[in-house]
Short mmCIF file of C-alpha atoms in Angstrom, two decimals:
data_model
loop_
_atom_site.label_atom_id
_atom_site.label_comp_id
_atom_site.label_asym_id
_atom_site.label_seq_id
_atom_site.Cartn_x
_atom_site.Cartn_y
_atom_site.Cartn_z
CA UNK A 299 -138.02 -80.35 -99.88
CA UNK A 300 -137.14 -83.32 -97.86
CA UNK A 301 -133.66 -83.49 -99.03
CA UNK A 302 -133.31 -79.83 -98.63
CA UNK A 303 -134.41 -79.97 -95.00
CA UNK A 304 -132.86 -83.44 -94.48
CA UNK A 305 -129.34 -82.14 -95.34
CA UNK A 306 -129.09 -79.60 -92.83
CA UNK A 307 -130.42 -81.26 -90.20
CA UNK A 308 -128.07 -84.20 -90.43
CA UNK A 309 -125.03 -81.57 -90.06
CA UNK A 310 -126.82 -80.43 -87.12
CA UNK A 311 -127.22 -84.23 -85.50
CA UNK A 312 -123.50 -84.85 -87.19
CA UNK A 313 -121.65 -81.79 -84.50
CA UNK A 314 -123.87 -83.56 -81.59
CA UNK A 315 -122.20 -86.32 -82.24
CA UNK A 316 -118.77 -85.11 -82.25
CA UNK A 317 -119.53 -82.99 -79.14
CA UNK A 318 -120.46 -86.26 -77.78
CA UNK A 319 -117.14 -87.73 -78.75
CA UNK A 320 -118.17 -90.10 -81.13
CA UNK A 321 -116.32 -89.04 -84.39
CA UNK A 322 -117.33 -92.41 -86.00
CA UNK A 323 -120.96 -91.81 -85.97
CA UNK A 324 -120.32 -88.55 -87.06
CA UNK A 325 -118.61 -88.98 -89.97
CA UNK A 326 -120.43 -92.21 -91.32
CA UNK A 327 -123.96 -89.15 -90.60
CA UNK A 328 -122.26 -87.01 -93.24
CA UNK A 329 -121.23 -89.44 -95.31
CA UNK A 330 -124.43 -90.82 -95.85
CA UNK A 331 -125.92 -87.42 -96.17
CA UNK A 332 -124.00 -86.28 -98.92
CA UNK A 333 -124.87 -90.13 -100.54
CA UNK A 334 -128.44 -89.05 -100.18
CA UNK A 335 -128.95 -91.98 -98.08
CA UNK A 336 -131.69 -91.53 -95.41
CA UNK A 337 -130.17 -90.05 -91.54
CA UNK A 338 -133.98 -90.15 -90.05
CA UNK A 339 -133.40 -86.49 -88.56
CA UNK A 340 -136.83 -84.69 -87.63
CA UNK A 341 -136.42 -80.81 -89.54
CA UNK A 342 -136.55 -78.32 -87.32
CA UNK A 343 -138.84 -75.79 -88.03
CA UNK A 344 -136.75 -72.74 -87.44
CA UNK A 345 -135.20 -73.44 -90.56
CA UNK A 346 -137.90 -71.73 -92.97
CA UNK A 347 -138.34 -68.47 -91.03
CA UNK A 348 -141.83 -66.99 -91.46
CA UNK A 349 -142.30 -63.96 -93.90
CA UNK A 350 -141.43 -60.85 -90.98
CA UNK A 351 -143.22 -57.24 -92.05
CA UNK A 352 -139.91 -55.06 -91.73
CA UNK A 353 -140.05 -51.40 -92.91
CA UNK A 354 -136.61 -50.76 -94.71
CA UNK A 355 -135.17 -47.34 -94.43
CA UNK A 356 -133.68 -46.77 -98.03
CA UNK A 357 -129.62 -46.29 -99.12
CA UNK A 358 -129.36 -44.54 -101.87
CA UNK A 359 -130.42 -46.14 -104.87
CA UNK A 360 -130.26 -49.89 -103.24
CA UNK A 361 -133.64 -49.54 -101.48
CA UNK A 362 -135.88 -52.62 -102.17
CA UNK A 363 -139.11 -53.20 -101.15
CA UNK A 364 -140.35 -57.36 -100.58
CA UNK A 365 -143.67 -58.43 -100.56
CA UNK A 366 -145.15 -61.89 -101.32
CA UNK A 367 -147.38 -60.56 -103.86
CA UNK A 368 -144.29 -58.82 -106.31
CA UNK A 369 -144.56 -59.82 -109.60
CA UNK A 370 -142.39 -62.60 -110.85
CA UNK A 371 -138.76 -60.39 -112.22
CA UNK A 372 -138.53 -63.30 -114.99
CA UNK A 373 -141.78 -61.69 -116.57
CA UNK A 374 -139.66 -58.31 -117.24
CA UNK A 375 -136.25 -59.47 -118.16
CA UNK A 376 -135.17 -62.50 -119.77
CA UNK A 377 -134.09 -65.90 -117.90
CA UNK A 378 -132.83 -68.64 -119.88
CA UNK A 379 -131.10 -71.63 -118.88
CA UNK A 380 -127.93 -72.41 -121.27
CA UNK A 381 -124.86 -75.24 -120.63
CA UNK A 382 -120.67 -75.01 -120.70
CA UNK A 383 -118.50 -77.51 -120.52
CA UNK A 384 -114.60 -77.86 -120.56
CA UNK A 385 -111.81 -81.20 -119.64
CA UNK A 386 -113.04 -80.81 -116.04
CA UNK A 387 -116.94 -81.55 -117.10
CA UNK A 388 -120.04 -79.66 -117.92
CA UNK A 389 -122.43 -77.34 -115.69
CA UNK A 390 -125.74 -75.87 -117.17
CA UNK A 391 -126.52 -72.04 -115.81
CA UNK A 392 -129.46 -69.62 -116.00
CA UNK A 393 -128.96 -65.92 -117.25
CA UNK A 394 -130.62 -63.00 -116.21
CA UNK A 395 -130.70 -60.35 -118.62
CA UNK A 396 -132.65 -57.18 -117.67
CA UNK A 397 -135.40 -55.70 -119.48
CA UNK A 398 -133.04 -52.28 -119.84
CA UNK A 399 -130.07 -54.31 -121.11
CA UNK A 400 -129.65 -52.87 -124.69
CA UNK A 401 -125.89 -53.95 -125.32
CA UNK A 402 -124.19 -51.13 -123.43
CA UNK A 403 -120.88 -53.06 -121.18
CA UNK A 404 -122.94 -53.82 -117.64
CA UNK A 405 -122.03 -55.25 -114.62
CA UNK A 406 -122.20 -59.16 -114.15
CA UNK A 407 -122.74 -60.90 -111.00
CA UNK A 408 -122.37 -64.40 -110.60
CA UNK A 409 -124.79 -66.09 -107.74
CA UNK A 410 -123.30 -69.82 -106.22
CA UNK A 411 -126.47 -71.46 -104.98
CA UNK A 412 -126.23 -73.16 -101.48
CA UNK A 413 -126.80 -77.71 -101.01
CA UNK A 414 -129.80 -78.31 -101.99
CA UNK A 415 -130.78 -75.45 -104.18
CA UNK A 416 -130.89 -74.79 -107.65
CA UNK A 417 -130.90 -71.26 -109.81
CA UNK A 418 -134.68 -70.62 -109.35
CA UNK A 419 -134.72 -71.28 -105.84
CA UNK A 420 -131.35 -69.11 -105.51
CA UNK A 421 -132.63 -66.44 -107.36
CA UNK A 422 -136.39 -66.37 -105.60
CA UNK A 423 -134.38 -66.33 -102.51
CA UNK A 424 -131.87 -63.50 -103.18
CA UNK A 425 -134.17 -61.61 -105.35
CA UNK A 426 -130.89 -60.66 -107.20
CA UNK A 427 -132.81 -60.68 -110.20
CA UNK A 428 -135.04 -57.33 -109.18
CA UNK A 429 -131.95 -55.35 -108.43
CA UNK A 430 -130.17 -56.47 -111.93
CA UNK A 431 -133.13 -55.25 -112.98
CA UNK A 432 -133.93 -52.21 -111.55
CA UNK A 433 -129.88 -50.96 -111.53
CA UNK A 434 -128.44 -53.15 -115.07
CA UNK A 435 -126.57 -55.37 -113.97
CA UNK A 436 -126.55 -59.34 -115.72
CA UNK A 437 -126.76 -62.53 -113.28
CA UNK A 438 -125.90 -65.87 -114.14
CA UNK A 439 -126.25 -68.80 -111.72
CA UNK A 440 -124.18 -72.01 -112.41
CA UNK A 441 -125.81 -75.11 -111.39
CA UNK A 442 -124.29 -77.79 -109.18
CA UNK A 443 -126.19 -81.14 -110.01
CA UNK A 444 -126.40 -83.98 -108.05
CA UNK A 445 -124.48 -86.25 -110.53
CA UNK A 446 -121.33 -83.73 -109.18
CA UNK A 447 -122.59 -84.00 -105.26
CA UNK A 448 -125.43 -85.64 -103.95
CA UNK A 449 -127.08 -82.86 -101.98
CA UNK A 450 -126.12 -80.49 -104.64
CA UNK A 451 -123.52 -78.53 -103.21
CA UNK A 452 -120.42 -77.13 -104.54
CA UNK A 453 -117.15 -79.22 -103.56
CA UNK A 454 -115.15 -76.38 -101.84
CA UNK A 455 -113.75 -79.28 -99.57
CA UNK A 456 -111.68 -81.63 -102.57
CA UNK A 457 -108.44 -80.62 -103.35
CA UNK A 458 -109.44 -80.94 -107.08
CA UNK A 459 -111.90 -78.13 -106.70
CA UNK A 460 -109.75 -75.95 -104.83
CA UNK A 461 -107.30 -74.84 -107.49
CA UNK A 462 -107.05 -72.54 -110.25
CA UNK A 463 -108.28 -73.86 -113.99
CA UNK A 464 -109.13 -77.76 -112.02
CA UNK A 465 -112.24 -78.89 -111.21
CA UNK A 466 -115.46 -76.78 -110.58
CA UNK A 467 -113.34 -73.23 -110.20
CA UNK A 468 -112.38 -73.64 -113.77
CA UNK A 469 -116.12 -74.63 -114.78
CA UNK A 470 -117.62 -71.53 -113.07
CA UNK A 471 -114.73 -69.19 -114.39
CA UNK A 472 -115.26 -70.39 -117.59
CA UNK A 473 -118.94 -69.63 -117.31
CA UNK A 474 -118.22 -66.47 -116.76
CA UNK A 475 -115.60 -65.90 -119.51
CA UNK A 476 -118.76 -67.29 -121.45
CA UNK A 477 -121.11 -64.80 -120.53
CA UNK A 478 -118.93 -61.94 -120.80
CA UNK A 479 -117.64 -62.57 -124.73
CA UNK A 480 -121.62 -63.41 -125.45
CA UNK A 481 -122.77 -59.89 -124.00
CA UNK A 482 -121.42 -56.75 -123.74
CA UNK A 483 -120.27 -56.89 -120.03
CA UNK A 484 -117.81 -54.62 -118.40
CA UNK A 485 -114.77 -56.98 -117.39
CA UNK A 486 -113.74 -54.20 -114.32
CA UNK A 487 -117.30 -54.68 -112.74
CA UNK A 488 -117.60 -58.51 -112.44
CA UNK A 489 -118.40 -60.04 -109.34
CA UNK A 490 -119.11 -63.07 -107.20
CA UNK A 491 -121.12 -64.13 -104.44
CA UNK A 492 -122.86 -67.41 -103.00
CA UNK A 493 -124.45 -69.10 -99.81
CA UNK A 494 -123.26 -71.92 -97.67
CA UNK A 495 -121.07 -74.39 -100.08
CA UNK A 496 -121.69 -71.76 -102.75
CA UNK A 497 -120.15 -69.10 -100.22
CA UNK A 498 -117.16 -71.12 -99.47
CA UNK A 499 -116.85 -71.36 -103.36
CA UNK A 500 -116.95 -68.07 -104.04
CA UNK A 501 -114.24 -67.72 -101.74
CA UNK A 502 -112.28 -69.66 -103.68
CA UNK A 503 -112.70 -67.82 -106.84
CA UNK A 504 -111.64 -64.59 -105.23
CA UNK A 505 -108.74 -66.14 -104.41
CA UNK A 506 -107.68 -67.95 -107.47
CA UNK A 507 -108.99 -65.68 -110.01
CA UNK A 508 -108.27 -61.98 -108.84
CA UNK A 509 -107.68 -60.69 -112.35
CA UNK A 510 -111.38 -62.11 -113.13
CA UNK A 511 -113.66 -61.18 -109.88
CA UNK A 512 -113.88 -57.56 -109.19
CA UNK A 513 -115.38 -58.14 -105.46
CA UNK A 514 -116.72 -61.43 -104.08
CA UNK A 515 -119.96 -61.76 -101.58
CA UNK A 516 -119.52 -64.74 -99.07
CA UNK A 517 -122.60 -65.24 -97.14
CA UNK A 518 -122.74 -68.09 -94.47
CA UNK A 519 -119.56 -69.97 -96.18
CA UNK A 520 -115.77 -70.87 -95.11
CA UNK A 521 -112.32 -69.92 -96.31
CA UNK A 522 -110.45 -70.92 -99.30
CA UNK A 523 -108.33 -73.93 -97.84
CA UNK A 524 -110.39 -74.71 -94.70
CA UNK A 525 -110.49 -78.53 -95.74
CA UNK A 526 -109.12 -81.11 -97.94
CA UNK A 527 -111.85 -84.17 -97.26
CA UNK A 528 -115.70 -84.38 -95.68
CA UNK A 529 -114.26 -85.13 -92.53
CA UNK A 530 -112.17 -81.91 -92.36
CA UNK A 531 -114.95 -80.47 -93.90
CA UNK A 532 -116.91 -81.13 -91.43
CA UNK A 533 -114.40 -80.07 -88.19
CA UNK A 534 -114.12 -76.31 -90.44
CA UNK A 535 -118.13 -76.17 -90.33
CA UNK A 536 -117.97 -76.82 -86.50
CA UNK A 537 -115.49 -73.52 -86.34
CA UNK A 538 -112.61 -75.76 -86.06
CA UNK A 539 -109.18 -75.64 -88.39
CA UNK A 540 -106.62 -78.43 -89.04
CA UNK A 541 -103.08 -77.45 -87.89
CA UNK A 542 -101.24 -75.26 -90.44
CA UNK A 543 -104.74 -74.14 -91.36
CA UNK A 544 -103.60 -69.63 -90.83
CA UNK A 545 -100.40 -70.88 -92.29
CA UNK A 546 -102.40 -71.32 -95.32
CA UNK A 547 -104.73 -69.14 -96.18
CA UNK A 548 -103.59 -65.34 -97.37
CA UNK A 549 -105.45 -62.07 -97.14
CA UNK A 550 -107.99 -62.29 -100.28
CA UNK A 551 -107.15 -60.15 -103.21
CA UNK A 552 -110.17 -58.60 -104.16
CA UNK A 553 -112.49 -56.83 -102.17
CA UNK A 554 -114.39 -59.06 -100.07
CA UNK A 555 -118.38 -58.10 -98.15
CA UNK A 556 -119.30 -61.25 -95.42
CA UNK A 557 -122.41 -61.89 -94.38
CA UNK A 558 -123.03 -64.61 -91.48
CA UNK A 559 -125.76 -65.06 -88.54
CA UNK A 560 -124.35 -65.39 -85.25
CA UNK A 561 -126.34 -68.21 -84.11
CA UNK A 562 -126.06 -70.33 -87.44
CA UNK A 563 -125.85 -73.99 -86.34
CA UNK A 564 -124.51 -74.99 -89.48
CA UNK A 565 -121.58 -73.23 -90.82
CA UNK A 566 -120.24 -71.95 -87.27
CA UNK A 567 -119.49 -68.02 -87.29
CA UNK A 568 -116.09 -68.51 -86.98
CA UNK A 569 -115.54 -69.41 -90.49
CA UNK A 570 -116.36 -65.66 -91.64
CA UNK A 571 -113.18 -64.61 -89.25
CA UNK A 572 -111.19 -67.28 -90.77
CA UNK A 573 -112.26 -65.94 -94.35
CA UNK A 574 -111.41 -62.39 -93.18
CA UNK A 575 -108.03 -63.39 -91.81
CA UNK A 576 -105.24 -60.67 -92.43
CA UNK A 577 -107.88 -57.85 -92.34
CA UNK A 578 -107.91 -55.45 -89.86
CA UNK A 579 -110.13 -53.00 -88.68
CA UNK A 580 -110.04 -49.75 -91.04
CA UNK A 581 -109.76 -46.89 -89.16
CA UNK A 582 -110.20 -44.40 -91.37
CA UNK A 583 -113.98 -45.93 -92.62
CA UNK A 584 -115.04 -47.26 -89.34
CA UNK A 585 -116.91 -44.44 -88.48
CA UNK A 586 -119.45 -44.42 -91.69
CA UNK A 587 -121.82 -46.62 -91.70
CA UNK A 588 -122.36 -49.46 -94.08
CA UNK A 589 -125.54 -48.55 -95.08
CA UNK A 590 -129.38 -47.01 -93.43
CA UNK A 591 -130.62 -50.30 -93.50
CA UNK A 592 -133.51 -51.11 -91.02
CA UNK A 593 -133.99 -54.50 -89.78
CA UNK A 594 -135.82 -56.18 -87.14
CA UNK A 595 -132.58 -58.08 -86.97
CA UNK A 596 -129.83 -56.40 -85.08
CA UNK A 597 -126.20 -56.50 -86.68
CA UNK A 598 -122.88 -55.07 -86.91
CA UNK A 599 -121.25 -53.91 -89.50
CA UNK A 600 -116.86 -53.65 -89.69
CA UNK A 601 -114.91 -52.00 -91.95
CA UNK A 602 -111.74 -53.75 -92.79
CA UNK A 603 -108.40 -53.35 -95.14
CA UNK A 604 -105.60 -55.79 -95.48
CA UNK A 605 -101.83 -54.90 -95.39
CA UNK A 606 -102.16 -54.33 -98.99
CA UNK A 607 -104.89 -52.16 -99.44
CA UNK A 608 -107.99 -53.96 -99.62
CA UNK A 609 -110.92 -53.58 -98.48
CA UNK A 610 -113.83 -55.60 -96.62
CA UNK A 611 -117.11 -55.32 -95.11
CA UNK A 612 -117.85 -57.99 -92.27
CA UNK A 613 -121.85 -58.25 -91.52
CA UNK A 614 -122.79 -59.76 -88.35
CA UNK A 615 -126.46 -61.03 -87.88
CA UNK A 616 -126.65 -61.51 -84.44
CA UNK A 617 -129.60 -64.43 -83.60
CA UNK A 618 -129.55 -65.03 -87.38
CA UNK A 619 -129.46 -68.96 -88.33
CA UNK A 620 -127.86 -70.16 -91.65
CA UNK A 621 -129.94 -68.32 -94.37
CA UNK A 622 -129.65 -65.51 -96.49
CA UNK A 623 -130.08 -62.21 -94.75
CA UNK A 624 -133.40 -60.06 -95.85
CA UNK A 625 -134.38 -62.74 -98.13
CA UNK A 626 -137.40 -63.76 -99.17
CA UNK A 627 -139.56 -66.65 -98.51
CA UNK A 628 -139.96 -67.49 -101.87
CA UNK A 629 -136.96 -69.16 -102.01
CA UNK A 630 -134.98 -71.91 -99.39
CA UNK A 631 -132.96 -70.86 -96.44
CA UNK A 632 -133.80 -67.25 -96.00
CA UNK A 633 -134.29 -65.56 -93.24
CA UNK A 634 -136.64 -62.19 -93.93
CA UNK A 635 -135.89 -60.50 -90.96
CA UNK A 636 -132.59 -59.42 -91.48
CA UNK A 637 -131.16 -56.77 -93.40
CA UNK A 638 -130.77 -57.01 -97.32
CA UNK A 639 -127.85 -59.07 -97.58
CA UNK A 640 -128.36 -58.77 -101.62
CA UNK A 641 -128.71 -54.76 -101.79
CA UNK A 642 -125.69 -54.14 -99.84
CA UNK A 643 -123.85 -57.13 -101.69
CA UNK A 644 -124.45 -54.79 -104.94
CA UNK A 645 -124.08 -51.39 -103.18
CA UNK A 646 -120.37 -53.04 -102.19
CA UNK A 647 -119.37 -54.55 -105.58
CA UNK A 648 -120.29 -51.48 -107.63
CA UNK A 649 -118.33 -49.46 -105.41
CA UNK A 650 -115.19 -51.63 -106.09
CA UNK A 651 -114.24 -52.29 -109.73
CA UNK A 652 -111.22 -53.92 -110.58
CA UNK A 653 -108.40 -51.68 -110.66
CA UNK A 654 -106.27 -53.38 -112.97
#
C-alpha cells in the first residue's frame, strides 16, 4: 500500500512544483516515482474515502446494492487468471465468467486497472464482477506488471503504446480477440473501460480499434494523444496540452460514457473535455436523464453526439477526488459516495452495440 499511496502523492508534490516554477524538480519527482525510487511524500488521507451509507434509488435493472459484508462474487462465478503474449510481449489477465454463463454469445467487458492496482483490487473496487453476474456479461482484466512500468500503470504516454497493433494496445486487443474465440461472446456487445492510466488507455483503444470496442468507459483518464514522454505526460495531467495538441486528436468513434471528479488533484478535469473534444451537446437527449441514481455526491450528467453521429455521456462529480465513482472500499482509489460509476458504465454500453 505504500507504493500505491506513494505514487499519487508524488504527482500531487510534482504540480506544486511546477506551479512553483521549478520544472526540474518536477520532472526528476516523477521520474523517480515511476522508478519506484522513494519521493518521501506524507499520503494524504483523503485518498481512501471512508465507506459513506448512501441509499441508491434504482434504474431499471442496473440497481446495486454495496455493503461491506456482500459475499465475495468470485464464490458464484468463476475467476481465473490465464496469460497472452504476442511480438510486442506478454500480459497475464483474470476472467470473470458468471455463474449463469452457459455458452449462449454474452457481452464482454474489458476493465484497465489504474497505477498501482492489479485485477483483484480493480475488480473489488468496481464490483464489475456482481453486475456480470447478476446481468451475463464476461470481464477480463489485463494486468500491467511492474517489469512493463514501475508503478504499474499502463503507458498511454509512449508513442509505442499509442498506436494500433504496437505495444500494449495490441497486447490488450489481442486479449480480447482471445477471450472472445475461447467463449461464446457476442462481438457487437464488446466493450472497454478503465481508471486513471487505465482510463487514458482505454481511450486509446476506442480510438484505434473501433471495429473491436462497441463503447468505451473512461473514468478519471486523458485523451488519446495527450502526450508523447513523462514530462508531457505530466503537463496533460496538470490540464495542460502541447501545441498542436486539438489538431490531433479526432472525435472518438465509438460511443464514449466519462466519468471524472471535479476536484481530482491528480488527473485535472480538463482532460475529460479534451477526451470529449468534437462532441457537442445533444439536444434532442438532453432533457432525459442519465439515470435515477441517488448519491450523496452531487453531479451532472451531459448528453453529447459528434458531427457523425455518436454519442456520449459526460459525468461530472463535483468535490469528487481521483477514484472510482460509487465504488467500494474494498478495493484502492474509490470513492463510495458517488454515484455508481460501474452500473451506469453497463447501462451505457449495453445500450450501444456496434453497428457494423
Amino acid at each position: 500500500m505504500k507504493l500505491n499511496e506513494g505514487f499519487l502523492d508524488s504527482m500531487k508534490e510534482a504540480f506544486a512544483r511546477f506551479k512553483e516554477h521549478d520544472p526540474a524538480a518536477a520532472t526528476d519527482l516523477i521520474r523517480r516515482a515511476l522508478s519506484g525510487e522513494s519521493t518521501h511524500v506524507e499520503p494524504p488521507q483523503a485518498q481512501r474515502p471512508e465507506r459513506a451509507k448512501v441509499d441508491t434509488t434504482p434504474f431499471g435493472r442496473f440497481h446495486k446494492t454495496r455493503t461491506e459484508t456482500d459475499t465475495a462474487v468470485e464464490d458464484r462465478g468463476h475467476f481465473s487468471r490465464k496469460s497472452y503474449a504476442n511480438a510486442a510481449g506478454q500480459r497475464d489477465y483474470k476472467l470473470y465468467v458468471p455463474s449463469g454463463y452457459r455458452g449462449e454469445p454474452v457481452p464482454l467487458i474489458v476493465m484497465l486497472h489504474g497505477c498501482t492496482q492489479d485485477a483483484d483490487d480493480f475488480a473489488a473496487g468496481t464490483q464489475m464482477n456482481t453486475l456480470a453476474d447478476e446481468h451475463g456479461c464476461i470481464v477480463v482484466y489485463p494486468i500491467q506488471p511492474q517489469g512493463a512500468n514501475p508503478s504499474k500503470c499502463w503507458n498511454w504516454f509512449k508513442p509505442a503504446d499509442q498506436a494500433r497493433e504496437r505495444g500494449e494496445p495490441s497486447l490488450i486487443a489481442g486479449i480480447t480477440r482471445e477471450v472472445m474465440a475461447s467463449h461464446s461472446v457476442d462481438p457487437k456487445r464488446v466493450y472497454v473501460a478503465g481508471l486513471s492510466a487505465g482510463g487514458a488507455m482505454a481511450a486509446i483503444l476506442a480510438q484505434t480499434y473501433p471495429e473491436l470496442y462497441a463503447a468505451a468507459g473512461v473514468h478519471s483518464g486523458l485523451a488519446a494523444g495527450s502526450a508523447h514522454d513523462l514530462p508531457s505526460a505530466l503537463a496533460a495531467m496538470r490540464g495542460g496540452q502541447r501545441p498542436g495538441h486539438a489538431k490531433m486528436t479526432q472525435p472518438s468513434r465509438c460511443p464514449l460514457i466519462v466519468f471524472h471528479g471535479d476536484a481530482d488533484s491528480t488527473v485535472h478535469h480538463a482532460n475529460a473535455d479534451a477526451i470529449l473534444r468534437g462532441f457537442s451537446v445533444d439536444t434532442a437527449a438532453s432533457a432525459a436523464p442519465a439515470s435515477d441514481i441517488v448519491s450523496a455526491r452531487k453531479y451532472t450528467v451531459r448528453k453529447l453526439v459528434s458531427p457523425e453521429g455518436t454519442r456520449a455521456e459526460f459525468w461530472t462529480i463535483h468535490g469528487a477526488p481521483h477514484a472510482w465513482s460509487g465504488g467500494s472500499s474494498r478495493g484502492s482509489y474509490t470513492d463510495p459516495t458517488g454515484p455508481d460509476a460501474s452500473a451506469a458504465m453497463l447501462r451505457f454500453f449495453l445500450a450501444h452495440p456496434r453497428q457494423h
